[in-house]
Coordinates of C-alpha atoms and ligand atoms in Angstrom, one line a residue:
X29 CA 118.7 57.0 76.3
X30 CA 116.3 54.8 78.2
X31 CA 118.0 51.4 78.7
X32 CA 116.5 48.3 80.2
X33 CA 119.2 45.9 81.5
X34 CA 118.5 42.4 82.8
X35 CA 121.0 40.3 84.9
X36 CA 120.6 36.6 85.3
X37 CA 120.9 34.6 88.5
X38 CA 124.6 33.8 88.2
X39 CA 125.4 37.4 87.5
X40 CA 124.0 38.5 90.8
X41 CA 124.8 35.3 92.8
X42 CA 126.5 37.0 95.8
X43 CA 127.3 40.3 97.4
X44 CA 130.4 40.7 95.4
X45 CA 128.6 40.2 92.1
X46 CA 125.8 42.5 93.2
X47 CA 128.2 45.3 93.9
X48 CA 130.1 44.7 90.7
X49 CA 126.8 44.9 88.6
X50 CA 125.7 47.9 90.7
X51 CA 128.8 49.8 89.6
X52 CA 128.1 49.0 86.0
X53 CA 124.4 50.2 86.3
X54 CA 125.5 53.4 88.1
X55 CA 128.1 54.1 85.4
X56 CA 125.4 53.9 82.7
X57 CA 123.2 56.1 84.9
X58 CA 125.9 58.7 85.5
X59 CA 126.6 58.8 81.7
X60 CA 123.1 60.3 81.5
X61 CA 120.8 57.3 80.7
X62 CA 117.5 56.5 82.3
X63 CA 117.9 53.0 83.8
X64 CA 115.4 50.2 84.3
X65 CA 117.0 47.0 85.6
X66 CA 115.4 43.5 85.8
X67 CA 116.9 40.8 88.0
X68 CA 116.5 37.1 88.4
X69 CA 116.8 35.4 91.7
X70 CA 120.4 35.0 93.0
X71 CA 122.2 31.9 91.9
X72 CA 120.2 28.7 92.3
X73 CA 117.6 30.3 94.6
X74 CA 114.6 29.3 92.4
X75 CA 115.7 25.6 92.5
X76 CA 116.4 25.8 96.2
X77 CA 113.0 27.2 96.9
X78 CA 111.3 24.5 94.8
X79 CA 113.3 21.9 96.9
X80 CA 112.2 23.6 100.1
X81 CA 108.5 23.5 99.1
X82 CA 108.9 19.8 98.3
X83 CA 110.3 19.1 101.7
X84 CA 107.1 20.1 103.3
X85 CA 104.8 18.8 100.5
X86 CA 106.1 16.6 97.7
X87 CA 103.3 17.9 95.5
X88 CA 103.1 21.6 96.3
X89 CA 100.0 23.5 95.1
X90 CA 100.8 25.9 92.3
X91 CA 99.5 29.0 93.9
X92 CA 101.6 28.7 97.0
X93 CA 104.6 27.6 95.0
X94 CA 104.4 30.8 93.0
X95 CA 104.1 32.9 96.2
X96 CA 107.3 31.2 97.4
X97 CA 109.3 31.4 94.1
X98 CA 108.5 35.1 93.6
X99 CA 110.4 35.9 96.8
X100 CA 113.7 35.0 95.1
X101 CA 113.5 37.9 92.7
X102 CA 112.2 40.2 95.3
X103 CA 115.2 39.6 97.5
X104 CA 117.5 40.2 94.5
X105 CA 116.0 43.6 93.6
X106 CA 116.0 44.9 97.2
X107 CA 119.7 43.9 97.6
X108 CA 120.6 45.6 94.3
X109 CA 118.8 48.8 95.4
X110 CA 120.7 48.8 98.6
X111 CA 124.0 48.3 96.8
X112 CA 123.3 51.2 94.4
X113 CA 122.4 53.4 97.4
X114 CA 125.8 52.6 98.8
X115 CA 127.4 53.9 95.6
X116 CA 125.5 57.2 96.2
X117 CA 122.9 56.9 93.5
X118 CA 119.1 56.8 93.9
X119 CA 117.4 53.5 93.3
X120 CA 113.9 52.0 93.9
X121 CA 113.1 48.3 93.8
X122 CA 109.7 47.1 92.7
X123 CA 107.9 43.8 92.6
X124 CA 105.3 42.8 89.9
X125 CA 102.4 43.9 92.1
X126 CA 103.9 47.3 92.7
X127 CA 104.6 47.8 89.0
X128 CA 101.4 46.4 87.8
X129 CA 102.6 43.5 85.6
X130 CA 99.3 42.0 84.8
X131 CA 99.4 38.3 83.8
X132 CA 97.2 35.4 83.1
X133 CA 96.3 33.2 86.1
X134 CA 98.1 30.0 85.0
X135 CA 100.4 29.6 88.0
X136 CA 103.9 28.6 87.1
X137 CA 103.6 29.5 83.4
X138 CA 101.6 32.8 83.2
X139 CA 101.7 35.2 80.3
X140 CA 102.1 38.9 80.6
X141 CA 98.9 40.6 79.4
X142 CA 99.6 44.2 80.2
X143 CA 102.1 46.3 82.1
X144 CA 101.0 49.6 83.6
X145 CA 104.0 52.0 83.0
X146 CA 102.9 54.8 85.4
X147 CA 104.7 53.7 88.5
X148 CA 108.0 53.2 86.7
X149 CA 107.7 56.4 84.6
X150 CA 107.1 58.4 87.8
X151 CA 110.1 56.9 89.5
X152 CA 112.3 57.6 86.4
X153 CA 111.1 61.2 86.3
X154 CA 112.3 61.5 89.9
X155 CA 115.7 60.4 88.6
X156 CA 115.6 56.9 90.2
X157 CA 117.2 53.8 88.9
X158 CA 114.3 51.4 88.8
X159 CA 115.0 47.8 89.7
X160 CA 112.2 45.4 88.8
X161 CA 111.7 41.8 89.9
X162 CA 111.7 39.5 86.9
X163 CA 109.8 36.3 86.3
X164 CA 106.6 37.4 88.1
X165 CA 103.2 38.9 87.4
X166 CA 99.9 39.5 89.2
X167 CA 96.7 37.8 88.0
X168 CA 93.2 39.2 88.0
X169 CA 92.6 37.9 91.5
X170 CA 95.5 39.9 92.8
X171 CA 97.7 36.8 93.2
X172 CA 101.3 36.5 92.3
X173 CA 102.0 34.2 89.4
X174 CA 105.3 33.2 87.9
X175 CA 106.0 33.4 84.1
X176 CA 107.9 30.1 83.5
X177 CA 111.5 29.1 84.1
X178 CA 113.9 31.6 82.6
X179 CA 111.2 34.2 82.0
X180 CA 113.1 37.2 83.6
X181 CA 114.3 37.8 80.0
X182 CA 110.6 38.1 79.0
X183 CA 109.9 40.6 81.8
X184 CA 112.8 42.7 80.5
X185 CA 111.7 42.7 76.9
X186 CA 108.1 43.4 77.9
X187 CA 109.2 46.4 79.9
X188 CA 111.3 47.6 77.0
X189 CA 108.3 47.4 74.7
X190 CA 105.9 49.2 77.1
X191 CA 108.4 51.9 78.0
X192 CA 109.7 52.4 74.5
X193 CA 113.3 51.7 75.6
X194 CA 116.1 52.5 73.2
X195 CA 117.9 49.3 74.1
X196 CA 117.4 46.1 76.0
X197 CA 120.6 44.5 77.2
X198 CA 120.5 40.9 78.6
X199 CA 123.6 40.3 80.7
X200 CA 124.5 36.7 81.4
X201 CA 127.4 34.3 82.2
X202 CA 128.2 34.0 78.5
X203 CA 129.5 36.8 76.3
X204 CA 127.2 36.3 73.4
X205 CA 125.1 33.9 71.4
X206 CA 127.1 31.0 70.0
X207 CA 126.4 28.4 67.3
X208 CA 125.9 25.9 70.2
X209 CA 126.2 25.9 73.9
X210 CA 129.8 26.9 74.4
X211 CA 130.0 24.9 77.6
X212 CA 129.2 21.7 75.7
X213 CA 130.6 22.3 72.3
X214 CA 134.0 23.9 72.7
X215 CA 134.3 24.7 69.0
X216 CA 131.1 26.8 69.0
X217 CA 131.5 30.1 67.3
X218 CA 130.2 33.4 68.7
X219 CA 127.8 35.3 66.4
X220 CA 128.1 39.1 66.0
X221 CA 124.4 39.1 65.3
X222 CA 121.5 36.7 64.8
X223 CA 118.1 37.3 63.3
X224 CA 115.0 37.2 65.6
X225 CA 113.7 34.1 63.7
X226 CA 116.9 32.1 64.0
X227 CA 117.2 33.1 67.7
X228 CA 113.6 32.1 68.2
X229 CA 114.2 28.7 66.8
X230 CA 117.3 28.2 68.9
X231 CA 115.5 29.3 72.1
X232 CA 112.5 27.2 71.3
X233 CA 114.6 24.1 70.6
X234 CA 116.3 24.3 74.0
X235 CA 119.1 27.0 74.0
X236 CA 118.2 28.5 77.4
X237 CA 120.5 31.5 76.8
X238 CA 117.3 33.5 76.0
X239 CA 113.7 32.8 76.9
X240 CA 111.8 32.0 73.7
X241 CA 108.9 34.3 74.6
X242 CA 111.3 37.2 75.1
X243 CA 112.7 36.7 71.6
X244 CA 109.2 36.5 70.1
X245 CA 108.1 39.6 71.9
X246 CA 111.3 41.5 70.9
X247 CA 110.5 40.7 67.3
X248 CA 106.9 41.7 67.5
X249 CA 107.6 45.0 69.2
X250 CA 110.9 45.7 67.4
X251 CA 112.9 45.8 70.7
X252 CA 116.6 46.3 70.1
X253 CA 118.0 43.4 72.0
X254 CA 121.6 42.5 72.9
X255 CA 123.1 39.6 74.8
X256 CA 126.3 40.5 76.8
X257 CA 128.6 39.3 79.5
X258 CA 127.9 40.4 83.1
X259 CA 131.7 39.9 83.8
X260 CA 133.4 41.6 80.9
X261 CA 131.5 44.7 80.3
X262 CA 133.7 45.9 77.4
X263 CA 133.2 42.8 75.3
X264 CA 130.7 43.4 72.5
X265 CA 127.9 40.9 72.8
X266 CA 125.5 39.5 70.2
X267 CA 122.7 41.7 68.7
X268 CA 119.4 40.0 68.0
X269 CA 117.8 41.8 65.1
X270 CA 115.7 41.8 62.0
X271 CA 118.0 39.9 59.8
X272 CA 118.8 38.7 56.3
X273 CA 121.2 36.0 57.4
X274 CA 118.5 33.4 56.9
X275 CA 118.9 33.8 53.1
X276 CA 122.6 32.9 53.3
X277 CA 123.4 30.7 56.3
X278 CA 122.9 27.0 55.9
X279 CA 123.7 26.4 59.5
X280 CA 123.1 29.0 62.2
X281 CA 123.2 26.9 65.3
X282 CA 122.5 23.8 67.3
X283 CA 120.3 23.3 70.4
X284 CA 119.7 20.6 72.9
X285 CA 116.5 20.1 74.7
X286 CA 116.7 17.7 77.6
X287 CA 114.0 16.1 79.7
X288 CA 112.0 14.8 76.8
X289 CA 109.8 11.8 77.1
X290 CA 108.5 9.7 74.2
X291 CA 105.0 8.2 74.4
X292 CA 103.7 5.5 72.1
X293 CA 100.1 4.6 71.8
X294 CA 99.7 1.2 70.1
X295 CA 96.8 -0.5 68.5
X296 CA 94.7 2.6 67.8
X297 CA 91.7 2.0 65.6
X298 CA 92.6 3.2 62.1
X299 CA 89.6 5.6 61.5
X300 CA 89.1 9.3 61.1
X301 CA 89.1 11.5 64.3
X302 CA 91.4 9.3 66.4
X303 CA 94.3 11.7 66.4
X304 CA 91.9 14.6 67.0
X305 CA 90.5 12.7 70.0
X306 CA 93.9 11.9 71.5
X307 CA 95.5 15.4 71.1
X308 CA 92.4 17.4 72.0
X309 CA 92.3 15.5 75.3
X310 CA 95.9 16.4 75.9
X311 CA 95.3 20.0 74.9
X312 CA 92.5 20.4 77.5
X313 CA 95.0 19.3 80.1
X314 CA 97.4 22.0 78.8
X315 CA 100.0 19.4 77.8
X316 CA 102.0 20.5 74.8
X317 CA 103.0 17.8 72.4
X318 CA 105.9 18.1 70.2
X319 CA 107.1 15.7 67.5
X320 CA 104.3 13.4 66.3
X321 CA 104.9 10.3 64.3
X322 CA 102.1 8.0 63.0
X323 CA 102.9 4.6 61.7
X324 CA 100.6 2.3 59.9
X325 CA 100.1 -0.6 62.2
X326 CA 98.9 -4.0 61.1
X327 CA 95.4 -4.6 59.8
X328 CA 92.9 -2.1 61.1
X329 CA 95.1 -0.5 63.6
X330 CA 97.9 2.2 63.7
X331 CA 100.4 3.5 66.3
X332 CA 101.0 7.1 67.3
X333 CA 104.3 8.2 68.9
X334 CA 104.9 11.7 70.3
X335 CA 107.1 13.6 72.6
X336 CA 106.2 15.6 75.7
X337 CA 108.2 17.4 78.3
X338 CA 109.2 14.9 81.0
X339 CA 107.3 17.0 83.6
X340 CA 104.1 16.4 81.7
X341 CA 104.6 12.6 81.3
X342 CA 102.5 11.5 84.4
X343 CA 99.6 13.7 83.4
X344 CA 99.8 12.4 79.8
X345 CA 99.7 8.8 80.8
X346 CA 96.9 9.5 83.2
X347 CA 94.7 11.2 80.5
X348 CA 95.4 8.3 78.1
X349 CA 94.6 5.6 80.7
X350 CA 91.5 7.3 81.9
X351 CA 90.2 7.6 78.3
X352 CA 91.4 4.2 77.0
X353 CA 88.0 2.9 76.3
X354 CA 86.7 6.0 74.6
X355 CA 89.8 6.5 72.4
X356 CA 90.2 2.8 71.7
X357 CA 93.7 1.5 71.8
X358 CA 95.7 -1.5 73.1
X359 CA 98.7 -0.2 75.1
X360 CA 100.7 2.8 76.0
X361 CA 104.4 2.7 76.5
X362 CA 106.9 5.4 77.2
X363 CA 110.6 6.2 77.2
X364 CA 112.1 8.8 79.6
X365 CA 115.6 10.3 79.5
X366 CA 115.4 11.3 75.9
X367 CA 116.8 14.6 74.4
X368 CA 115.9 16.6 71.3
X369 CA 118.8 17.8 69.3
X370 CA 118.1 20.3 66.6
X371 CA 120.1 22.1 63.9
X372 CA 118.8 25.4 62.7
X373 CA 119.5 27.2 59.5
X374 CA 118.0 28.3 56.2
X375 CA 117.0 25.9 53.6
X376 CA 117.3 22.8 55.8
X377 CA 114.9 20.8 53.7
X378 CA 115.7 22.4 50.3
X379 CA 119.4 21.5 50.5
X380 CA 119.5 17.8 50.0
X381 CA 122.8 17.2 51.7
X382 CA 122.0 18.8 55.1
X383 CA 119.8 16.1 56.7
X384 CA 122.2 13.3 55.6
X385 CA 125.2 15.2 57.0
X386 CA 123.5 15.3 60.4
X387 CA 122.6 11.6 60.2
X388 CA 126.1 10.8 59.1
X389 CA 127.6 12.6 62.1
X390 CA 125.3 10.7 64.4
X391 CA 126.2 7.4 62.7
X392 CA 129.9 8.2 63.0
X393 CA 129.6 8.7 66.8
X394 CA 127.4 5.6 67.1
X395 CA 124.2 7.3 68.2
X396 CA 120.8 5.8 67.4
X397 CA 118.0 8.1 66.2
X398 CA 114.7 7.5 67.8
X399 CA 112.6 10.1 66.0
X400 CA 113.2 12.6 63.2
X401 CA 111.3 15.8 62.3
X402 CA 112.1 18.4 59.7
X403 CA 110.9 21.8 58.8
X404 CA 112.0 24.6 56.4
X405 CA 114.6 25.8 58.9
X406 CA 115.4 23.0 61.3
X407 CA 116.0 19.3 61.6
X408 CA 115.4 17.7 64.9
X409 CA 116.3 14.2 66.1
X410 CA 115.2 12.5 69.3
X411 CA 118.0 10.5 70.9
X412 CA 119.0 9.0 74.2
X413 CA 119.9 11.9 76.6
X414 CA 123.2 10.4 77.7
X415 CA 124.6 10.8 74.2
X416 CA 123.3 14.3 73.6
X417 CA 126.5 16.2 74.5
X418 CA 128.7 13.9 72.4
X419 CA 126.3 14.0 69.5
X420 CA 126.2 17.8 69.7
X421 CA 130.0 18.0 69.4
X422 CA 130.1 15.5 66.4
X423 CA 127.3 17.3 64.5
X424 CA 128.7 20.7 65.2
X425 CA 132.1 19.7 64.0
X426 CA 130.7 18.6 60.7
X427 CA 128.7 21.7 60.1
X428 CA 131.5 24.0 61.3
X429 CA 133.5 22.8 58.2
X430 CA 130.8 24.2 55.8
X431 CA 130.5 27.4 57.8
X432 CA 134.2 28.1 57.2
X433 CA 133.9 27.6 53.5
Ligands
ADP14 P1 121.0 33.6 83.1 O1 121.0 33.1 84.5 O2 121.9 34.7 82.8 O3 119.6 33.8 82.6 P2 121.0 31.1 81.6 O4 121.7 29.9 82.4 O5 119.6 31.1 81.6 O6 121.6 32.4 82.2 O7 121.6 31.1 80.1 C1 123.0 31.2 79.9 C2 123.5 29.8 79.5 O8 123.0 29.4 78.3 C3 125.0 29.8 79.3 O9 125.7 29.6 80.4 C4 125.2 28.6 78.3 O10 125.7 27.5 78.9 C5 123.8 28.3 77.8 N1 123.6 28.3 76.3 C6 122.9 27.4 75.6 N2 122.9 27.6 74.3 C7 123.7 28.6 74.1 C8 124.1 29.4 73.0 N3 123.7 29.0 71.7 N4 124.9 30.5 73.1 C9 125.3 30.9 74.3 N5 124.9 30.2 75.5 C10 124.1 29.1 75.4
LIG15 N1 114.6 32.7 88.6 C1 113.8 32.2 87.5 C2 114.4 30.8 87.1 O1 115.3 30.3 87.6 C3 113.7 33.1 86.4 C4 114.9 33.4 85.6 O2 116.0 33.1 86.0 O3 114.8 34.0 84.5 O4 113.8 30.2 86.2
MG16 MG1 118.1 32.6 81.7

């Protein structure tokens, strides 16, 4: 079998962990499998590198920042190859430039365009275990770009698709996908399997256990994907697959997305094209807007509220202020420190009771709702970030009851 394994930062945080993971990789190799391994940077390396950059320049340029961040994964792969050598097996570490992971040029959030498989295939034919640096690509100028926080998962799935791997195993510090983050909601239940669509919703709504683009790509290329523990190798993980559970399950999970900011534009002229004007300006700045709420203001004006990622708040306010005259509005206000809390499941809006159950849980724990958005398979509320964990526990408890019925 050709197996792609990916290990997250905590799983390879120190020498002891690297040696432990190396043994597991070598065991799979000696069992007769061809092994490609993708690694994240060790422990908190990526955060530490960002902090280091900010020490010398509070607003680091994105190209140089990517040069720096990519070194984290490069260290990890070299160390892993060395550990595997010590166990008497052949291993070769490669970075994105060496592999040929071609990506778009958007520094900090590049997309994988194409991967040249030749270098890896050749190394595999020579019986090597191939260790690839996750989270990085090379753009058409030959510069290193990074693929977005948490994107080593995406590197692993992309390699699985290109190489036609039989299995892609994502090893992490949890032993599976749960109905909510088990560190926050202790009653969260582990799922034996979850459909690509439900996992995609959970990941997109903030469950960082898998990178959303990894799930999307796995679905598109039919990659057999499993999430497992990097500590307890004999525990079965959670399989992410084409699924039918969406037909049956009313509640498949809950996710929290922190670092949300709410922006309110007040006193916009109530005429056609205003929303287009506002959101096209934001789109040209590559700012993604999430929940949008328009309210009828008084007389000839209206208000538009929307959420953005906290990191995009400054840029958002700048665009709006710069174009205040052209857009035509009175004031802009904002709230930081908000969180989005979403419940995901089939028939969210077709089952009358579901939304009210969620709101009842929030009422019972005294949490005020700032914004609401619903779709076929999810209900999202925006609330104050400091209540997010408690709200998650309350909502989960309520829905766990119907899951057990
Ligand atoms: P890695 O470094 O292995 O990529 P991450 O920190 O990115 O690990 O993701 C694993 C974490 O995701 C877990 O420690 C857990 O706290 C969190 N998490 C959030 N939602 C879920 C969920 N629904 N199921 C399991 N883990 C979750
Ligand atoms: N090291 C990167 C990060 O911390 C990529 C990853 O872990 O997947 O975001
Ligand atoms: Mg991760």
